Amino acid sequence: QTGRCCARRQRAAVPGAPLDYVASLQRGAERQLVAEWKRRFSSGHWEIMDGQLEEIDAFRTAKDVKAGTALLFESSACRAAAGPNACEQMARQLEGHARYQEVLQLKGNRFTGETRNPLQSILASNARVCSREPKMVALFVTCSKVPHSCHPNAFLDADGSHGVLRALDDLPKGTKVTVSYVPVSLFQSARQGQLGQGFQCPCQRCKDERTFDPQLAVPCECGKGHFTT
């Protein structure tokens, strides 16, 4: 019975994670391998998977990529339970972190009215809800540099400790990778509200929906037009 309990608590890797990291999580894994991945995580490790991306002006696909492909793996720099104290808790975790100076270079002006602390402002703008642990938020420094789009071609599949940037669509070589910082199911004005002050999304979907948002349109009985709410 003890063995079954331990098996339930064993952490699982997000699909697409490096195979040697997956191996380090298995019961009976070599101590050297486990220690190496602990060291990498403490330093904010990230890596491009199988040469899928290249950094030019942004992350772009280095080859044709199929939907669902793992593009990039990254360990979180800090994490906390979602809530009003999350940024304060994560800021404390970043003290002395190997990527602390890099964190300070991230943009943090989306929610300038919420805090006077520059680091907490950066965390409020860049920490993400973990898709596999929705009650957790975490900062992924490299993935925070991937630009936003309300019609993204990738998403961050993550738990509190690590995440995999994964393609949503088939992407030809040279495609600029984008993610959404907000739920894509929201209508345009709600997405804009969650993106924060001074952030105007330039994607084609937002341009189209500023004049006609299909989520707020009611078709006319004549079939020739719509009413908007």
GROMACS .gro file of C-alpha atoms in nm:
model
  229
    1GLN     CA    1   0.000   0.000   0.000
    2THR     CA    2   0.287   0.240   0.076
    3GLY     CA    3   0.428   0.181  -0.270
    4ARG     CA    4   0.096   0.271  -0.437
    5CYS     CA    5   0.078   0.593  -0.233
    6CYS     CA    6   0.429   0.694  -0.338
    7ALA     CA    7   0.343   0.617  -0.700
    8ARG     CA    8   0.049   0.856  -0.685
    9ARG     CA    9   0.274   1.135  -0.554
   10GLN     CA   10   0.545   1.082  -0.814
   11ARG     CA   11   0.573   1.390  -1.036
   12ALA     CA   12   0.505   1.334  -1.405
   13ALA     CA   13   0.675   1.528  -1.682
   14VAL     CA   14   0.473   1.741  -1.922
   15PRO     CA   15   0.452   1.550  -2.254
   16GLY     CA   16   0.733   1.654  -2.485
   17ALA     CA   17   0.988   1.716  -2.206
   18PRO     CA   18   1.346   1.598  -2.267
   19LEU     CA   19   1.379   1.222  -2.235
   20ASP     CA   20   1.663   1.239  -1.982
   21TYR     CA   21   1.450   1.465  -1.762
   22VAL     CA   22   1.166   1.214  -1.785
   23ALA     CA   23   1.412   0.941  -1.687
   24SER     CA   24   1.526   1.143  -1.385
   25LEU     CA   25   1.171   1.132  -1.245
   26GLN     CA   26   1.145   0.754  -1.252
   27ARG     CA   27   1.182   0.553  -0.935
   28GLY     CA   28   1.535   0.416  -0.918
   29ALA     CA   29   1.683   0.687  -1.144
   30GLU     CA   30   2.060   0.735  -1.119
   31ARG     CA   31   2.150   0.985  -0.848
   32GLN     CA   32   2.385   1.168  -1.083
   33LEU     CA   33   2.105   1.224  -1.335
   34VAL     CA   34   1.864   1.343  -1.066
   35ALA     CA   35   2.126   1.581  -0.926
   36GLU     CA   36   2.204   1.719  -1.270
   37TRP     CA   37   1.840   1.807  -1.337
   38LYS     CA   38   1.804   1.964  -0.993
   39ARG     CA   39   2.104   2.181  -1.079
   40ARG     CA   40   1.955   2.276  -1.414
   41PHE     CA   41   1.619   2.365  -1.260
   42SER     CA   42   1.784   2.582  -0.996
   43SER     CA   43   1.953   2.781  -1.273
   44GLY     CA   44   1.634   2.832  -1.477
   45HIS     CA   45   1.722   2.584  -1.749
   46TRP     CA   46   1.563   2.604  -2.092
   47GLU     CA   47   1.633   2.440  -2.426
   48ILE     CA   48   1.500   2.434  -2.780
   49MET     CA   49   1.367   2.089  -2.861
   50ASP     CA   50   1.519   1.898  -3.155
   51GLY     CA   51   1.625   2.214  -3.337
   52GLN     CA   52   1.264   2.320  -3.392
   53LEU     CA   53   1.329   2.694  -3.333
   54GLU     CA   54   1.587   2.959  -3.404
   55GLU     CA   55   1.624   3.305  -3.251
   56ILE     CA   56   1.638   3.584  -3.507
   57ASP     CA   57   1.423   3.888  -3.428
   58ALA     CA   58   1.206   3.648  -3.227
   59PHE     CA   59   1.161   3.273  -3.198
   60ARG     CA   60   1.087   3.137  -3.545
   61THR     CA   61   1.048   2.781  -3.665
   62ALA     CA   62   1.374   2.642  -3.803
   63LYS     CA   63   1.190   2.377  -4.004
   64ASP     CA   64   0.834   2.278  -4.095
   65VAL     CA   65   0.656   2.187  -3.771
   66LYS     CA   66   0.346   1.977  -3.714
   67ALA     CA   67   0.069   2.078  -3.474
   68GLY     CA   68   0.136   1.942  -3.125
   69THR     CA   69   0.515   1.942  -3.164
   70ALA     CA   70   0.719   2.039  -2.858
   71LEU     CA   71   0.920   2.348  -2.949
   72LEU     CA   72   1.089   2.455  -2.626
   73PHE     CA   73   1.132   2.322  -2.273
   74GLU     CA   74   1.180   2.547  -1.970
   75SER     CA   75   1.188   2.518  -1.592
   76SER     CA   76   1.001   2.785  -1.398
   77ALA     CA   77   1.204   3.054  -1.224
   78CYS     CA   78   0.945   3.083  -0.946
   79ARG     CA   79   0.590   2.973  -0.869
   80ALA     CA   80   0.314   3.028  -0.615
   81ALA     CA   81  -0.050   2.955  -0.547
   82ALA     CA   82  -0.268   3.192  -0.750
   83GLY     CA   83  -0.400   3.477  -0.539
   84PRO     CA   84  -0.334   3.832  -0.420
   85ASN     CA   85  -0.002   3.742  -0.258
   86ALA     CA   86   0.140   3.541  -0.550
   87CYS     CA   87   0.368   3.815  -0.687
   88GLU     CA   88   0.511   3.889  -0.343
   89GLN     CA   89   0.585   3.521  -0.283
   90MET     CA   90   0.746   3.476  -0.625
   91ALA     CA   91   0.957   3.792  -0.581
   92ARG     CA   92   1.109   3.640  -0.266
   93GLN     CA   93   1.192   3.319  -0.453
   94LEU     CA   94   1.383   3.517  -0.717
   95GLU     CA   95   1.631   3.662  -0.466
   96GLY     CA   96   1.971   3.531  -0.572
   97HIS     CA   97   1.828   3.339  -0.870
   98ALA     CA   98   2.064   3.284  -1.164
   99ARG     CA   99   1.823   3.462  -1.402
  100TYR     CA  100   1.731   3.750  -1.171
  101GLN     CA  101   1.888   4.019  -1.391
  102GLU     CA  102   1.719   3.871  -1.696
  103VAL     CA  103   1.382   3.887  -1.517
  104LEU     CA  104   1.435   4.257  -1.454
  105GLN     CA  105   1.462   4.312  -1.830
  106LEU     CA  106   1.111   4.176  -1.895
  107LYS     CA  107   0.836   4.424  -1.969
  108GLY     CA  108   0.628   4.507  -1.664
  109ASN     CA  109   0.404   4.800  -1.750
  110ARG     CA  110   0.075   4.623  -1.815
  111PHE     CA  111  -0.061   4.671  -1.462
  112THR     CA  112   0.129   4.976  -1.340
  113GLY     CA  113  -0.145   5.082  -1.099
  114GLU     CA  114  -0.136   4.761  -0.895
  115THR     CA  115   0.205   4.788  -0.731
  116ARG     CA  116   0.494   5.029  -0.683
  117ASN     CA  117   0.745   4.744  -0.672
  118PRO     CA  118   0.907   4.706  -1.018
  119LEU     CA  119   0.978   4.334  -0.974
  120GLN     CA  120   0.621   4.257  -0.867
  121SER     CA  121   0.496   4.461  -1.163
  122ILE     CA  122   0.706   4.241  -1.393
  123LEU     CA  123   0.567   3.928  -1.228
  124ALA     CA  124   0.207   4.053  -1.258
  125SER     CA  125   0.264   4.108  -1.630
  126ASN     CA  126   0.453   3.786  -1.708
  127ALA     CA  127   0.358   3.505  -1.468
  128ARG     CA  128   0.118   3.255  -1.624
  129VAL     CA  129  -0.153   3.029  -1.488
  130CYS     CA  130  -0.022   2.672  -1.520
  131SER     CA  131  -0.239   2.475  -1.761
  132ARG     CA  132  -0.185   2.149  -1.569
  133GLU     CA  133  -0.211   2.308  -1.223
  134PRO     CA  134  -0.470   2.586  -1.265
  135LYS     CA  135  -0.440   2.691  -0.900
  136MET     CA  136  -0.073   2.775  -0.957
  137VAL     CA  137   0.101   3.060  -1.137
  138ALA     CA  138   0.464   3.049  -1.250
  139LEU     CA  139   0.720   3.259  -1.430
  140PHE     CA  140   0.888   3.111  -1.738
  141VAL     CA  141   1.150   3.370  -1.831
  142THR     CA  142   1.225   3.262  -2.187
  143CYS     CA  143   0.863   3.190  -2.276
  144SER     CA  144   0.771   3.536  -2.143
  145LYS     CA  145   0.966   3.679  -2.437
  146VAL     CA  146   0.739   3.506  -2.690
  147PRO     CA  147   0.505   3.776  -2.826
  148HIS     CA  148   0.129   3.781  -2.768
  149SER     CA  149  -0.141   3.721  -3.026
  150CYS     CA  150  -0.515   3.667  -2.975
  151HIS     CA  151  -0.485   3.416  -3.261
  152PRO     CA  152  -0.175   3.229  -3.135
  153ASN     CA  153   0.008   2.947  -3.311
  154ALA     CA  154   0.156   2.799  -2.990
  155PHE     CA  155   0.077   2.761  -2.620
  156LEU     CA  156   0.266   2.693  -2.297
  157ASP     CA  157   0.171   2.352  -2.158
  158ALA     CA  158   0.294   2.374  -1.798
  159ASP     CA  159   0.276   2.270  -1.437
  160GLY     CA  160   0.437   2.467  -1.157
  161SER     CA  161   0.787   2.332  -1.211
  162HIS     CA  162   0.832   2.318  -1.589
  163GLY     CA  163   0.659   2.378  -1.918
  164VAL     CA  164   0.667   2.285  -2.285
  165LEU     CA  165   0.599   2.541  -2.556
  166ARG     CA  166   0.388   2.348  -2.806
  167ALA     CA  167   0.270   2.426  -3.160
  168LEU     CA  168  -0.106   2.469  -3.203
  169ASP     CA  169  -0.097   2.458  -3.583
  170ASP     CA  170   0.117   2.321  -3.861
  171LEU     CA  171   0.387   2.589  -3.894
  172PRO     CA  172   0.600   2.638  -4.205
  173LYS     CA  173   0.970   2.709  -4.164
  174GLY     CA  174   1.034   3.072  -4.065
  175THR     CA  175   0.700   3.126  -3.886
  176LYS     CA  176   0.714   3.368  -3.593
  177VAL     CA  177   0.593   3.187  -3.279
  178THR     CA  178   0.318   3.358  -3.075
  179VAL     CA  179   0.116   3.272  -2.765
  180SER     CA  180  -0.187   3.430  -2.601
  181TYR     CA  181  -0.142   3.598  -2.263
  182VAL     CA  182  -0.519   3.582  -2.201
  183PRO     CA  183  -0.798   3.326  -2.268
  184VAL     CA  184  -0.868   3.331  -2.641
  185SER     CA  185  -1.237   3.249  -2.580
  186LEU     CA  186  -1.303   3.601  -2.448
  187PHE     CA  187  -1.454   3.868  -2.671
  188GLN     CA  188  -1.229   4.149  -2.789
  189SER     CA  189  -1.295   4.414  -2.523
  190ALA     CA  190  -1.258   4.154  -2.244
  191ARG     CA  191  -0.926   4.034  -2.387
  192GLN     CA  192  -0.807   4.393  -2.408
  193GLY     CA  193  -0.908   4.451  -2.046
  194GLN     CA  194  -0.704   4.152  -1.928
  195LEU     CA  195  -0.403   4.255  -2.137
  196GLY     CA  196  -0.378   4.569  -1.925
  197GLN     CA  197  -0.298   4.935  -1.974
  198GLY     CA  198  -0.096   5.047  -2.270
  199PHE     CA  199  -0.108   4.707  -2.440
  200GLN     CA  200  -0.281   4.723  -2.776
  201CYS     CA  201  -0.288   4.383  -2.946
  202PRO     CA  202  -0.191   4.426  -3.314
  203CYS     CA  203  -0.318   4.087  -3.435
  204GLN     CA  204  -0.560   4.065  -3.728
  205ARG     CA  205  -0.831   3.908  -3.512
  206CYS     CA  206  -0.839   4.213  -3.283
  207LYS     CA  207  -0.840   4.452  -3.579
  208ASP     CA  208  -1.140   4.272  -3.727
  209GLU     CA  209  -1.330   4.241  -3.396
  210ARG     CA  210  -1.292   4.608  -3.301
  211THR     CA  211  -1.551   4.685  -3.569
  212PHE     CA  212  -1.741   4.355  -3.568
  213ASP     CA  213  -1.716   4.102  -3.285
  214PRO     CA  214  -1.901   3.779  -3.381
  215GLN     CA  215  -1.944   3.687  -3.012
  216LEU     CA  216  -2.154   4.000  -2.959
  217ALA     CA  217  -2.351   3.982  -3.286
  218VAL     CA  218  -2.709   3.855  -3.323
  219PRO     CA  219  -2.809   3.756  -3.678
  220CYS     CA  220  -3.112   3.929  -3.825
  221GLU     CA  221  -3.407   3.710  -3.930
  222CYS     CA  222  -3.365   3.835  -4.286
  223GLY     CA  223  -3.028   3.663  -4.298
  224LYS     CA  224  -2.863   3.970  -4.447
  225GLY     CA  225  -2.721   4.139  -4.140
  226HIS     CA  226  -2.654   4.141  -3.767
  227PHE     CA  227  -2.740   4.336  -3.457
  228THR     CA  228  -2.458   4.402  -3.211
  229THR     CA  229  -2.499   4.415  -2.835
   0.00000   0.00000   0.00000
